[in-house]
Structures are given as C-alpha cells and as structure tokens.
mmCIF file of C-alpha atoms and ligand atoms in Angstrom:
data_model
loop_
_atom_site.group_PDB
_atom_site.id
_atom_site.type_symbol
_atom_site.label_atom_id
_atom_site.label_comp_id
_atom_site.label_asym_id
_atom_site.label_seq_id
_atom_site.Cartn_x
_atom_site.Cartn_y
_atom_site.Cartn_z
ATOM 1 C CA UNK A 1 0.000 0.000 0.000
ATOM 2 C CA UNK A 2 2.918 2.310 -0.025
ATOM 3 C CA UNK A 3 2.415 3.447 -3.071
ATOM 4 C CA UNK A 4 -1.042 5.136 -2.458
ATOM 5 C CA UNK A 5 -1.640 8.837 -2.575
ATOM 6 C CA UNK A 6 -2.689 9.654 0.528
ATOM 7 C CA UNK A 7 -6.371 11.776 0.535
ATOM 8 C CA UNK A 8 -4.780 14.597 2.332
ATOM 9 C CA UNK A 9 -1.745 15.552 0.492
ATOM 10 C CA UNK A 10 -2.925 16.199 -3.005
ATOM 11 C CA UNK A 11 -3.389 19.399 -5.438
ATOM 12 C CA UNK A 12 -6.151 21.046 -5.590
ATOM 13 C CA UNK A 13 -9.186 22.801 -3.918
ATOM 14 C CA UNK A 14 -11.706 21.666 -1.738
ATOM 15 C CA UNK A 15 -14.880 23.661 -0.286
ATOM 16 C CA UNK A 16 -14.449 24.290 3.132
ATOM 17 C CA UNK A 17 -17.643 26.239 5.044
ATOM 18 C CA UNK A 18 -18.645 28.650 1.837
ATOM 19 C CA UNK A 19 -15.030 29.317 0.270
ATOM 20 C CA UNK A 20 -12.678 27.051 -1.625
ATOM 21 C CA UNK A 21 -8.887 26.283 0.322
ATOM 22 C CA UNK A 22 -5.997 24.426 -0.802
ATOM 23 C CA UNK A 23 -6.739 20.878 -0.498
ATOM 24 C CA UNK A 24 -4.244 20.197 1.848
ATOM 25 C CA UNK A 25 -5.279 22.907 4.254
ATOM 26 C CA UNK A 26 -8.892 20.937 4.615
ATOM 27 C CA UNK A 27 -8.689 20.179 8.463
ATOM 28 C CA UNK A 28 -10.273 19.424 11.307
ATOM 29 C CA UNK A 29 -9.299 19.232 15.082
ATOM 30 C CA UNK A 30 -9.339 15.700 16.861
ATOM 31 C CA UNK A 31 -11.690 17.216 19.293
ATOM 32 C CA UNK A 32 -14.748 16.987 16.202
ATOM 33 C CA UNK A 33 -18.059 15.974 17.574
ATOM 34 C CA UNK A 34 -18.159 14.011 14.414
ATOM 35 C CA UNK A 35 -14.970 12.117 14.159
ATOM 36 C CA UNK A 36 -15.812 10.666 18.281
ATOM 37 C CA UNK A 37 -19.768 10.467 18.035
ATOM 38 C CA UNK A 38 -20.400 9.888 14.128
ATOM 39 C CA UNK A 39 -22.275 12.945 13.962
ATOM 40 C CA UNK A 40 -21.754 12.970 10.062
ATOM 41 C CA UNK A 41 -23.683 12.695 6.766
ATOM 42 C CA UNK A 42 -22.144 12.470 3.807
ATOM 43 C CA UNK A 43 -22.648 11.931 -0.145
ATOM 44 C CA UNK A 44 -21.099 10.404 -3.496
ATOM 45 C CA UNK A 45 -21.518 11.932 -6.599
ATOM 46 C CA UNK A 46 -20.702 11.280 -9.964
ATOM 47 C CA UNK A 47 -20.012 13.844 -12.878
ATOM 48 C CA UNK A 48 -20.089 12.910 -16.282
ATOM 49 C CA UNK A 49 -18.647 14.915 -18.971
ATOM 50 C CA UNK A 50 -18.095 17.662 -15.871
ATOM 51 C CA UNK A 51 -22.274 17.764 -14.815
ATOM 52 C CA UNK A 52 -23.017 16.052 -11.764
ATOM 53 C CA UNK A 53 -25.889 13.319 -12.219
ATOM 54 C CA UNK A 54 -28.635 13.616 -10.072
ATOM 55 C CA UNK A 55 -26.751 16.557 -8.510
ATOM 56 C CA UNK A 56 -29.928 17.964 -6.638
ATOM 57 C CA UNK A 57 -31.377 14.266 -5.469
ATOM 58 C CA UNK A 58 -28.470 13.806 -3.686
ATOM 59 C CA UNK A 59 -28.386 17.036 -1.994
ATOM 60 C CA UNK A 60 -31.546 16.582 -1.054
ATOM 61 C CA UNK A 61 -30.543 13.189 0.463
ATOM 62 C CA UNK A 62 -27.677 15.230 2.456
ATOM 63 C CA UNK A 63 -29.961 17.630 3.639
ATOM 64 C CA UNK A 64 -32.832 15.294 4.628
ATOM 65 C CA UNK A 65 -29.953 12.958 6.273
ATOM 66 C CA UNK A 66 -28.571 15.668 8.622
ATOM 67 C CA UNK A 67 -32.356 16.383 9.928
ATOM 68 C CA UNK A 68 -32.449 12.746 10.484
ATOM 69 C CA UNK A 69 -29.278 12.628 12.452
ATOM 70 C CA UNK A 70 -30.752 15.951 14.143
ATOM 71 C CA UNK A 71 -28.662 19.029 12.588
ATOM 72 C CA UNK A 72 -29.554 21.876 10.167
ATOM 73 C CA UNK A 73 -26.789 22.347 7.418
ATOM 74 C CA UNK A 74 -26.371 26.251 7.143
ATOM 75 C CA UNK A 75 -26.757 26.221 3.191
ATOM 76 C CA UNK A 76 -29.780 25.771 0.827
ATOM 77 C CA UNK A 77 -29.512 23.015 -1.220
ATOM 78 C CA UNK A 78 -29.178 25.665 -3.910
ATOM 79 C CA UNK A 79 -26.225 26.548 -2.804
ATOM 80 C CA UNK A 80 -24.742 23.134 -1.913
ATOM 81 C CA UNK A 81 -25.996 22.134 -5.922
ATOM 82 C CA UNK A 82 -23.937 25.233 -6.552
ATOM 83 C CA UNK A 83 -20.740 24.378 -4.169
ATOM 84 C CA UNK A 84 -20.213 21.205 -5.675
ATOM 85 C CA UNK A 85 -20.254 22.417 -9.372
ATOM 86 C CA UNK A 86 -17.570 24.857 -8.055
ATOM 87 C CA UNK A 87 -15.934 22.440 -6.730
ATOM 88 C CA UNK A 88 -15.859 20.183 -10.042
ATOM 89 C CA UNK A 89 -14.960 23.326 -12.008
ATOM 90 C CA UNK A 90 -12.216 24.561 -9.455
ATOM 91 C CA UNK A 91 -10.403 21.952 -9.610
ATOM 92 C CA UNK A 92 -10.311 21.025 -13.416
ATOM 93 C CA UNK A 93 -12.670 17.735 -13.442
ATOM 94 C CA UNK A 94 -14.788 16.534 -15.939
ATOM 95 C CA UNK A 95 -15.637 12.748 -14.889
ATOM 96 C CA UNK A 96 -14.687 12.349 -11.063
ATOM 97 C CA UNK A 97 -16.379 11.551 -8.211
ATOM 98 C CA UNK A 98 -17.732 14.104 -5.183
ATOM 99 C CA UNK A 99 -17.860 13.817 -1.646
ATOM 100 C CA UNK A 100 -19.460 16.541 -0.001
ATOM 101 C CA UNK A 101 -19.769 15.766 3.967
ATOM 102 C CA UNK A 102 -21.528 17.740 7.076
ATOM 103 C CA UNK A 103 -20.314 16.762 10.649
ATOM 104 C CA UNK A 104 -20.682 18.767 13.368
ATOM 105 C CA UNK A 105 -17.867 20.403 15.264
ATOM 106 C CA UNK A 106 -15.753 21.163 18.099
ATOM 107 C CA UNK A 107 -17.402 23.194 20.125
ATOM 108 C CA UNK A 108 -18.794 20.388 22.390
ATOM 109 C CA UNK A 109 -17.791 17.076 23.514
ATOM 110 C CA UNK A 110 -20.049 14.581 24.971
ATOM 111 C CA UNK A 111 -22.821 12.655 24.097
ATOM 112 C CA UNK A 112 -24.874 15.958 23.894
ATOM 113 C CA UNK A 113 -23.783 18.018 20.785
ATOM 114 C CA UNK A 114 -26.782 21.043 20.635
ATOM 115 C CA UNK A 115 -24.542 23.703 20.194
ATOM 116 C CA UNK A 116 -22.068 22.196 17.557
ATOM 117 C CA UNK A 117 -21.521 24.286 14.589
ATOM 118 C CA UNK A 118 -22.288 22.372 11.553
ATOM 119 C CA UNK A 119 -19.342 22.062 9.020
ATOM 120 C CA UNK A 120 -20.080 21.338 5.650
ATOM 121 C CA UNK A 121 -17.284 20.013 3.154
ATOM 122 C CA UNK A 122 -16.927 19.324 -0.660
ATOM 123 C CA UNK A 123 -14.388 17.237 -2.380
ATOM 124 C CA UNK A 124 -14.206 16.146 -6.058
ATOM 125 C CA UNK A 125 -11.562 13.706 -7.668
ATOM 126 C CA UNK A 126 -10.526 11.270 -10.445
ATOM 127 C CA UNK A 127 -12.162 7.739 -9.378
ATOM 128 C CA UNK A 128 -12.467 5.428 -12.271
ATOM 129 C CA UNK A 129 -14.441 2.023 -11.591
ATOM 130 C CA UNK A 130 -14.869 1.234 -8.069
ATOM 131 C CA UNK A 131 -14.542 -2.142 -8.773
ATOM 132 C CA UNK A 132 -10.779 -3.401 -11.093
ATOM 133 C CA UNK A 133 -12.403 -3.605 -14.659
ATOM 134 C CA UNK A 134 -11.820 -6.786 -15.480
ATOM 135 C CA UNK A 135 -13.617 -7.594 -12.772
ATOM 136 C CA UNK A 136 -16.499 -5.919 -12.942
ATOM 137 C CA UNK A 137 -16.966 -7.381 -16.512
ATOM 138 C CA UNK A 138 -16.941 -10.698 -15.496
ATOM 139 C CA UNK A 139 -18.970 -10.138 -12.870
ATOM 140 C CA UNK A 140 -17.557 -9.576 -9.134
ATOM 141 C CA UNK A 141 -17.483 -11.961 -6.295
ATOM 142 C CA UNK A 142 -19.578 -11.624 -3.007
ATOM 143 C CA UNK A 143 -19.709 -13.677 -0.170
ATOM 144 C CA UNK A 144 -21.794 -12.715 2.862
ATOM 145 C CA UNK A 145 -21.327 -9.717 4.897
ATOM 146 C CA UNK A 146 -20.407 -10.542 8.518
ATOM 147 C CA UNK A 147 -22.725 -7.709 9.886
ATOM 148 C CA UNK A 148 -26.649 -7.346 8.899
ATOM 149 C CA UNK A 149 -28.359 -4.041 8.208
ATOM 150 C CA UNK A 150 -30.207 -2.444 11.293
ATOM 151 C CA UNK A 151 -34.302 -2.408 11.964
ATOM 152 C CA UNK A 152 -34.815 1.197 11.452
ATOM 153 C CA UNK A 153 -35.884 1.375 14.873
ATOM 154 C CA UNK A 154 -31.971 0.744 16.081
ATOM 155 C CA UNK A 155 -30.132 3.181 13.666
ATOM 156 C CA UNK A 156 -31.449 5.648 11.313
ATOM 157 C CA UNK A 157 -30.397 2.646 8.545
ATOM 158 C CA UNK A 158 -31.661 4.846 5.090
ATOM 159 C CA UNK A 159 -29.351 7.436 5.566
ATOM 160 C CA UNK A 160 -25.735 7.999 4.199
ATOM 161 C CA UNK A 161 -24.874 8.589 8.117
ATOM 162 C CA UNK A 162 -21.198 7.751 8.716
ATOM 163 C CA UNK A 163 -21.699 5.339 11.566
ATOM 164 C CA UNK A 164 -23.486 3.211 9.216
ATOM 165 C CA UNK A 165 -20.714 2.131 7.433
ATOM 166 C CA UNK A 166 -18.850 0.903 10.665
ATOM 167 C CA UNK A 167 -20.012 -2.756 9.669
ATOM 168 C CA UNK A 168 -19.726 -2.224 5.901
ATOM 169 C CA UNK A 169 -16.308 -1.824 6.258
ATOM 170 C CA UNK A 170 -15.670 -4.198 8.607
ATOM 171 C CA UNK A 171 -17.958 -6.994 6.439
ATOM 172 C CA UNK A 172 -15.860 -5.996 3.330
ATOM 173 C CA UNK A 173 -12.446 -5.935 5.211
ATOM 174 C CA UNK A 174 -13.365 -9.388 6.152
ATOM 175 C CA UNK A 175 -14.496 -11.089 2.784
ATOM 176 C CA UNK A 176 -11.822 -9.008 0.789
ATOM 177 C CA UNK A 177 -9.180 -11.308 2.866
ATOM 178 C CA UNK A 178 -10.934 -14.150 1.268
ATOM 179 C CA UNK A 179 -10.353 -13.117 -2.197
ATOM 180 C CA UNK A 180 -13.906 -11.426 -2.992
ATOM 181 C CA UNK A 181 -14.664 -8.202 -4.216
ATOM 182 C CA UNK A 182 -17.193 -7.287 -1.817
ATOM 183 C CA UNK A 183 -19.830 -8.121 1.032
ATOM 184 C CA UNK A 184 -23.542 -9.227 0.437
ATOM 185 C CA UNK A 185 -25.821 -7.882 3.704
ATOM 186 C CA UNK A 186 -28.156 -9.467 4.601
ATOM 187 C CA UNK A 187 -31.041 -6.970 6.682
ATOM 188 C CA UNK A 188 -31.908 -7.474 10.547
ATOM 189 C CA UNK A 189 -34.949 -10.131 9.631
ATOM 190 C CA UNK A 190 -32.406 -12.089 7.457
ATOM 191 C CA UNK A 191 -33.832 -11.030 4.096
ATOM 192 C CA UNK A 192 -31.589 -10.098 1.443
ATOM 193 C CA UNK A 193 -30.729 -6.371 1.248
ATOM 194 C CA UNK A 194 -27.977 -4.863 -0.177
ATOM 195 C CA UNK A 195 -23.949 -4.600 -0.786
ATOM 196 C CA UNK A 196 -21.599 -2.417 1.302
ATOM 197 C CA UNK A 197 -22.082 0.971 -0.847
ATOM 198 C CA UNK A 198 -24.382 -0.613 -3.865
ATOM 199 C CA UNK A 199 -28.118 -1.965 -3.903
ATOM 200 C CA UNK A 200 -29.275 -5.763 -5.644
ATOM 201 C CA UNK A 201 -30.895 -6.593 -8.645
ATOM 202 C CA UNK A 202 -31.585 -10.310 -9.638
ATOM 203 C CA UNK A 203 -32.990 -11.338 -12.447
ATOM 204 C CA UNK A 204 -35.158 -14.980 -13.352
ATOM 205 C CA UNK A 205 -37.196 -15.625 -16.558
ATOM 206 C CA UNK A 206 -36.756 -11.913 -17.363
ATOM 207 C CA UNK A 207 -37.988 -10.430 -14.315
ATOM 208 C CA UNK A 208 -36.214 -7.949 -12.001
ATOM 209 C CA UNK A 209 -36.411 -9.387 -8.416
ATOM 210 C CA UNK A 210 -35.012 -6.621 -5.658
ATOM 211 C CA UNK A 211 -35.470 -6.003 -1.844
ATOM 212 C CA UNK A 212 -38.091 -3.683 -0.349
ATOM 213 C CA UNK A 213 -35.396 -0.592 0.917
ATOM 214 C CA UNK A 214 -37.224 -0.457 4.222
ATOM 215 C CA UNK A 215 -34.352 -0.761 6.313
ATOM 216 C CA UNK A 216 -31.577 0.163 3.537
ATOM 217 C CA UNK A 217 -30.649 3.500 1.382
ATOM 218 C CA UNK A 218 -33.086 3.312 -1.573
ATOM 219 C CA UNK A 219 -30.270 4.431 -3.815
ATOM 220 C CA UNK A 220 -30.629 6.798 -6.508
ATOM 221 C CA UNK A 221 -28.946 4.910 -9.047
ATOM 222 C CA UNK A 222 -31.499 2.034 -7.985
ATOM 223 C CA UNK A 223 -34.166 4.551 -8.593
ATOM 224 C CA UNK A 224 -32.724 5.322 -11.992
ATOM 225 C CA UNK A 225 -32.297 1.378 -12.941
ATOM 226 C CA UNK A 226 -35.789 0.643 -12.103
ATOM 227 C CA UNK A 227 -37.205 3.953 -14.284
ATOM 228 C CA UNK A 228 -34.604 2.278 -16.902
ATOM 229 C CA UNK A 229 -36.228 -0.909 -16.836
ATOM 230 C CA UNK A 230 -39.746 0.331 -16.722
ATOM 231 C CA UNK A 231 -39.099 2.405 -20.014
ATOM 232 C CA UNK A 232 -37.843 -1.124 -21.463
ATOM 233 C CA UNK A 233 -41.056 -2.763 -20.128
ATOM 234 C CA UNK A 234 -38.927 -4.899 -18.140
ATOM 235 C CA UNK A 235 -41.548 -6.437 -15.415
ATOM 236 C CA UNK A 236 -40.422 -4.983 -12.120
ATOM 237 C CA UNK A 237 -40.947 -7.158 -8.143
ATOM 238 C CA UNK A 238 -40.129 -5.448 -5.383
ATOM 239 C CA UNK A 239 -40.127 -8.062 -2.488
ATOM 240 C CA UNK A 240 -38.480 -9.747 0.680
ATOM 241 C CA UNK A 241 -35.611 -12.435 -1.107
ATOM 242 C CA UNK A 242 -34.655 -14.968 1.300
ATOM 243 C CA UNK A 243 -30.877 -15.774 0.574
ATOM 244 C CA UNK A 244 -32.049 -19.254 0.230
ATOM 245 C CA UNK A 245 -33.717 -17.979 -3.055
ATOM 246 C CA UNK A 246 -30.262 -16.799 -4.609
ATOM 247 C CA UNK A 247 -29.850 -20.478 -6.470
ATOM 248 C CA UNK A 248 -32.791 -19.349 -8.512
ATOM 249 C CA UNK A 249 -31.537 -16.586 -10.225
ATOM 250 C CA UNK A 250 -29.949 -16.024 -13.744
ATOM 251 C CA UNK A 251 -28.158 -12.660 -13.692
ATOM 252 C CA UNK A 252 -27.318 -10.583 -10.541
ATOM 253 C CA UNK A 253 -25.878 -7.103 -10.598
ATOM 254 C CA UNK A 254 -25.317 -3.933 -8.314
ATOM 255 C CA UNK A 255 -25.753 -0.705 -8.347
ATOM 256 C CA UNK A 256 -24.486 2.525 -6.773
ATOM 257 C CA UNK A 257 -23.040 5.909 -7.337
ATOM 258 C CA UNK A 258 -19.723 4.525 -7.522
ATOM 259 C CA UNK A 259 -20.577 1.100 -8.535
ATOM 260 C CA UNK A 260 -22.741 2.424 -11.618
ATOM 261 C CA UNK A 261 -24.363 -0.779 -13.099
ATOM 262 C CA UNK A 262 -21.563 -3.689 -11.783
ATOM 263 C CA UNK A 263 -22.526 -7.780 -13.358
ATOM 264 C CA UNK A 264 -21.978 -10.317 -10.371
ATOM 265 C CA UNK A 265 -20.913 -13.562 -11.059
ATOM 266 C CA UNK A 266 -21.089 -14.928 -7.747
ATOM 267 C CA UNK A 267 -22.749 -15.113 -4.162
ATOM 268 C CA UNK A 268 -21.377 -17.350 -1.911
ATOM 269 C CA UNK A 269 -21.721 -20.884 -3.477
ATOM 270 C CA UNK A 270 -24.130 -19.509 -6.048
ATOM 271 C CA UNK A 271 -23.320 -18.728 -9.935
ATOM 272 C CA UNK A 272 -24.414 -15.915 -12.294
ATOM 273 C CA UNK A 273 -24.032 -14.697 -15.655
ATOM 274 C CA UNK A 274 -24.098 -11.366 -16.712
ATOM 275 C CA UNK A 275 -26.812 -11.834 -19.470
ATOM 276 C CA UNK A 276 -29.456 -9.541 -21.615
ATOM 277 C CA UNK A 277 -30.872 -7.696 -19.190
ATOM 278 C CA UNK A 278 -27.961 -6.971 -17.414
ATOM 279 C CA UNK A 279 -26.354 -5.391 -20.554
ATOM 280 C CA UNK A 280 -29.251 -3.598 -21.613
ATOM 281 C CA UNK A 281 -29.641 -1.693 -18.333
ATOM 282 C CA UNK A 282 -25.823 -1.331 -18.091
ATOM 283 C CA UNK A 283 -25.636 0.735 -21.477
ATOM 284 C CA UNK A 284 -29.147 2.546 -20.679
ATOM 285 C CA UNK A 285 -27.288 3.551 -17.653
ATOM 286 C CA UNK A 286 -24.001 4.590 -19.648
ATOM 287 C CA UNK A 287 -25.772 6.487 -21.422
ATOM 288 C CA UNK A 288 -27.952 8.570 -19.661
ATOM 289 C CA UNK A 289 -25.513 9.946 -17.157
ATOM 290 C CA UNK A 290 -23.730 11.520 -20.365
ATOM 291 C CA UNK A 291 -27.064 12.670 -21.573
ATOM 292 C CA UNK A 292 -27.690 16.676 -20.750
ATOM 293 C CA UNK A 293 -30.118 17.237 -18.152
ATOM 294 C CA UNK A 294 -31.699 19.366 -20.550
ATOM 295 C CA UNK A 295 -32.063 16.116 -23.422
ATOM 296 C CA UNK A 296 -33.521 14.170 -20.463
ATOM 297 C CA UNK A 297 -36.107 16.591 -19.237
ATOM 298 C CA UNK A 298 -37.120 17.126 -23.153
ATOM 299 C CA UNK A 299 -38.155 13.370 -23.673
HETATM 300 N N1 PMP B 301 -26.274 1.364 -0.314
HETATM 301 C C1 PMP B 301 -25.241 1.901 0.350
HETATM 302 C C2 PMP B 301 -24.929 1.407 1.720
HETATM 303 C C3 PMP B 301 -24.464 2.914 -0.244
HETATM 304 O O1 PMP B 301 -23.435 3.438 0.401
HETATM 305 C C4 PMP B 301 -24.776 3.340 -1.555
HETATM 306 C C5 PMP B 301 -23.951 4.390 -2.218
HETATM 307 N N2 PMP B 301 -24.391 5.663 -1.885
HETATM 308 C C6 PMP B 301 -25.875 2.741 -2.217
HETATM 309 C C7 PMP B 301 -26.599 1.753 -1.558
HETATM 310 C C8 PMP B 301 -26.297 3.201 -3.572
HETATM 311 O O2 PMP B 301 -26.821 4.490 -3.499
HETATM 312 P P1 PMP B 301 -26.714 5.514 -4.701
HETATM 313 O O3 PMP B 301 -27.187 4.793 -5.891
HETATM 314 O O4 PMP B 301 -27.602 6.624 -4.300
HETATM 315 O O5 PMP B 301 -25.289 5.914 -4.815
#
C-alpha cells in the first residue's frame, strides 16, 4: 500500500464552510463531535462529462440525512448544488467523483452536541471504476457480509450517516481477505438487502427481483435502474428475497453511485451470468448519465 496517494496531500481545492482552500489545508481538530460520536452525513456523486448526475437528489438526500441525524446544514440546497459544481470546475474535473460531507464540530464534547456548529465540506476527484475492470466485466465476487443491516428502529439505517458504514467496512475488510470483491448484507430479519455501498438486482425468466429498501438507502442509481427498466417494459418485483432464493436466479448485478451498473458472477456458493438484461440496463445507464439534463427533461 505504499504506493497510495494519501487523501490529504494532493493538489487542488476543496470547499471548506462557503469558500474554496488548498486541499491540503482541509482540516479538522481531533476534538470533532463528528470524528468521536459519528455525527456525520455524507454523499457520493458522480459527474459525467463535468455535470453532476442527479446533482440535486443527492443534496436533497444530504440535507434530509442531517435532519435525520438531528442538525440543520447552514446552506440551501441551492447553494450546496452550486458548491459542488464549483468544486468540479475549481479543480479542473470533468468525470470524477464528489464527496461533499456535514459533521458537526468542536465546540462540544459529549454525548450531547446542541450547540455544535455544523461544518459542511466538498471534495471532487478522479475515481475510475470502483470495482478493477476486469472484474467488474466478469462479474464480481460476493460472499456474505459478517454484519446485517439495522431495523430502522436501532439506527437511522436509510441514511448515508457515517456510523453506518462501521459494519460495511468491517464486512468488506473481512471477505476481501478471502479473495472477494465485496460483502452481500443481509437486513436485521435475514432477508436479502444490499452490498456495502451498492443496492441488488436479480434477475429470473426476465424479471427484475429486488429487496423492499425499508431498512436500507433506496439508492438513486437504484431509482434510476428501475425507471430504466420500466421504459424497457422490463416487469419490475419489489419483495423480501430470502438468501435461500439466490440459487434461482440467472443474472445478478449492483448498483451505486460509484458502482454504476456492476454484473456479479457470484454469491457465496451460487453462480451468475451477466446476461441480456444486465447489458441492456448497463448501457441505458451509460448512457444517460452523459445525456444533458436538458435532453432528459425534453423526452
Ligand atoms: N447502499 C449503500 C450502503 C451505499 O453506500 C450506496 C452508495 N451511496 C448505495 C446503496 C447506492 O446508493 P446511490 O445509488 O444513491 O449511490
């Protein structure tokens, strides 16, 4: 790993509470409510051809996240839409990824944070596939996730709240030692439910099978998949999958921000190949995120 670019020492500009800084002057002090208590929500964004995809979805996500975990981000999602295109623009980025984040500050320590300030922060970089390419062709490997997604009632489970992701990287740490790719979860009840950072599709006799995000983030590439597959007249089930089902299925694949469309080729014991359908919504996918908004909206 010595060979990795660390996130902190790089070119650049990041948005730091309304202006842009060097990137390497984006800190924070030990003493942050957020880094001790989780008192974070963050995002992932793709741009395509330097427009963000979905840019005001997922703001809305950020915002509606932070009044779930209890705090008020100090900008209009306006103005974070507009913070992140500055931040694409500033520094020179026309396909990257962007992580804006809101944690809350130093101000107070404890288990009580009321008078926190809220921090907001945007960074944009060069990510390619999140899974190696040849890979993700063939379709990755998952085995099952050590951890299970929360009942709603023990965590607030369909936000992008940092704490969440505790046991998704501990689950992928885990089956990444084993030689896969990443961890299937399965949810509190044992029902199937999603991957570390992506959501399930699987596919039998050309129907779309996926879980019921009742206890997961309904993901807006999932959202975008499933309008994809309506407009193809694919026929659509939205259901509880009992892991015990997964031998039934032809073609499996993931989505996510990151992940885009991503084939599977296995689960556990079980075997998949990425077929017709998986294709199909693979290149719808490709290309609508390079579609203008504009184009879309005009259909
Ligand atoms: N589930 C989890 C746990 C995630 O982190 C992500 C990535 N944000 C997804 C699903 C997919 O969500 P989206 O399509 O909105 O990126």
């Amino acid at each position: 790993m010595a060979d990795l670019m660390s996130y902190d020492d790089r070119d650049g500009f990041i948005w730091f509470n309304g202006e842009l800084i060097a990137w390497r002057d984006a800190k924070l002090h030990m003493l942050s409510h957020g880094l001790h208590y989780a008192s974070a929500v963050f995002e992932g964004e793709r741009a395509y051809g330097g427009e963000i995809f979905e840019l005001t979805k997922h703001t809305e996500r950020l915002v509606d996240g932070a009044q779930t975990l209890d705090f008020e981000i100090p900008y209009s999602v306006a103005e974070i839409d507009e913070a992140c295109r500055q931040t694409v623009k500033a520094n020179n980025l026309s396909d990257c990824y962007v992580r804006p984040i809101a944690w809350r500050g130093s101000e107070m320590m404890g288990v009580s944070a009321q008078a926190t300030k809220i921090n907001l922060s945007i960074a944009a970089w060069d990510w390619g596939s999140y899974f190696p390419m040849e890979d993700r062709l063939k379709g990755i490997k998952l085995a099952w996730a050590t951890y299970r997604r929360p009942d709603p009632a023990t965590a607030p489970a369909r936000t992008k709240a940092a704490g969440l992701y505790m046991i998704c990287t501990l689950s992928k740490h885990a089956v990444e030692a084993e030689g896969y790719q990443d961890a299937m979860m399965l949810d509190w009840r044992g029902f199937v439910a999603e991957g570390t950072g992506a959501n399930i599709f699987l596919i039998k006799d050309g129907v779309i099978h996926t879980p019921t995000p009742d206890c997961f983030l309904n993901g807006i590439t999932r959202q975008t998949v499933l309008s994809l597959a309506e407009k193809r007249g694919i026929q659509i089930v939205e259901r509880y999958i009992k892991p015990e089902e997964l031998g039934d299925f032809e073609e499996v694949f993931v989505t996510g921000t990151a992940a885009e469309v991503t084939p599977v080729g296995e689960i556990d014991q079980h075997r998949f190949t990425p077929g017709k359908i998986t294709e199909a919504l693979l290149t719808d996918y490709e290309t609508l995120v390079r579609t203008p908004p504009a184009a879309v909206a005009a259909e």
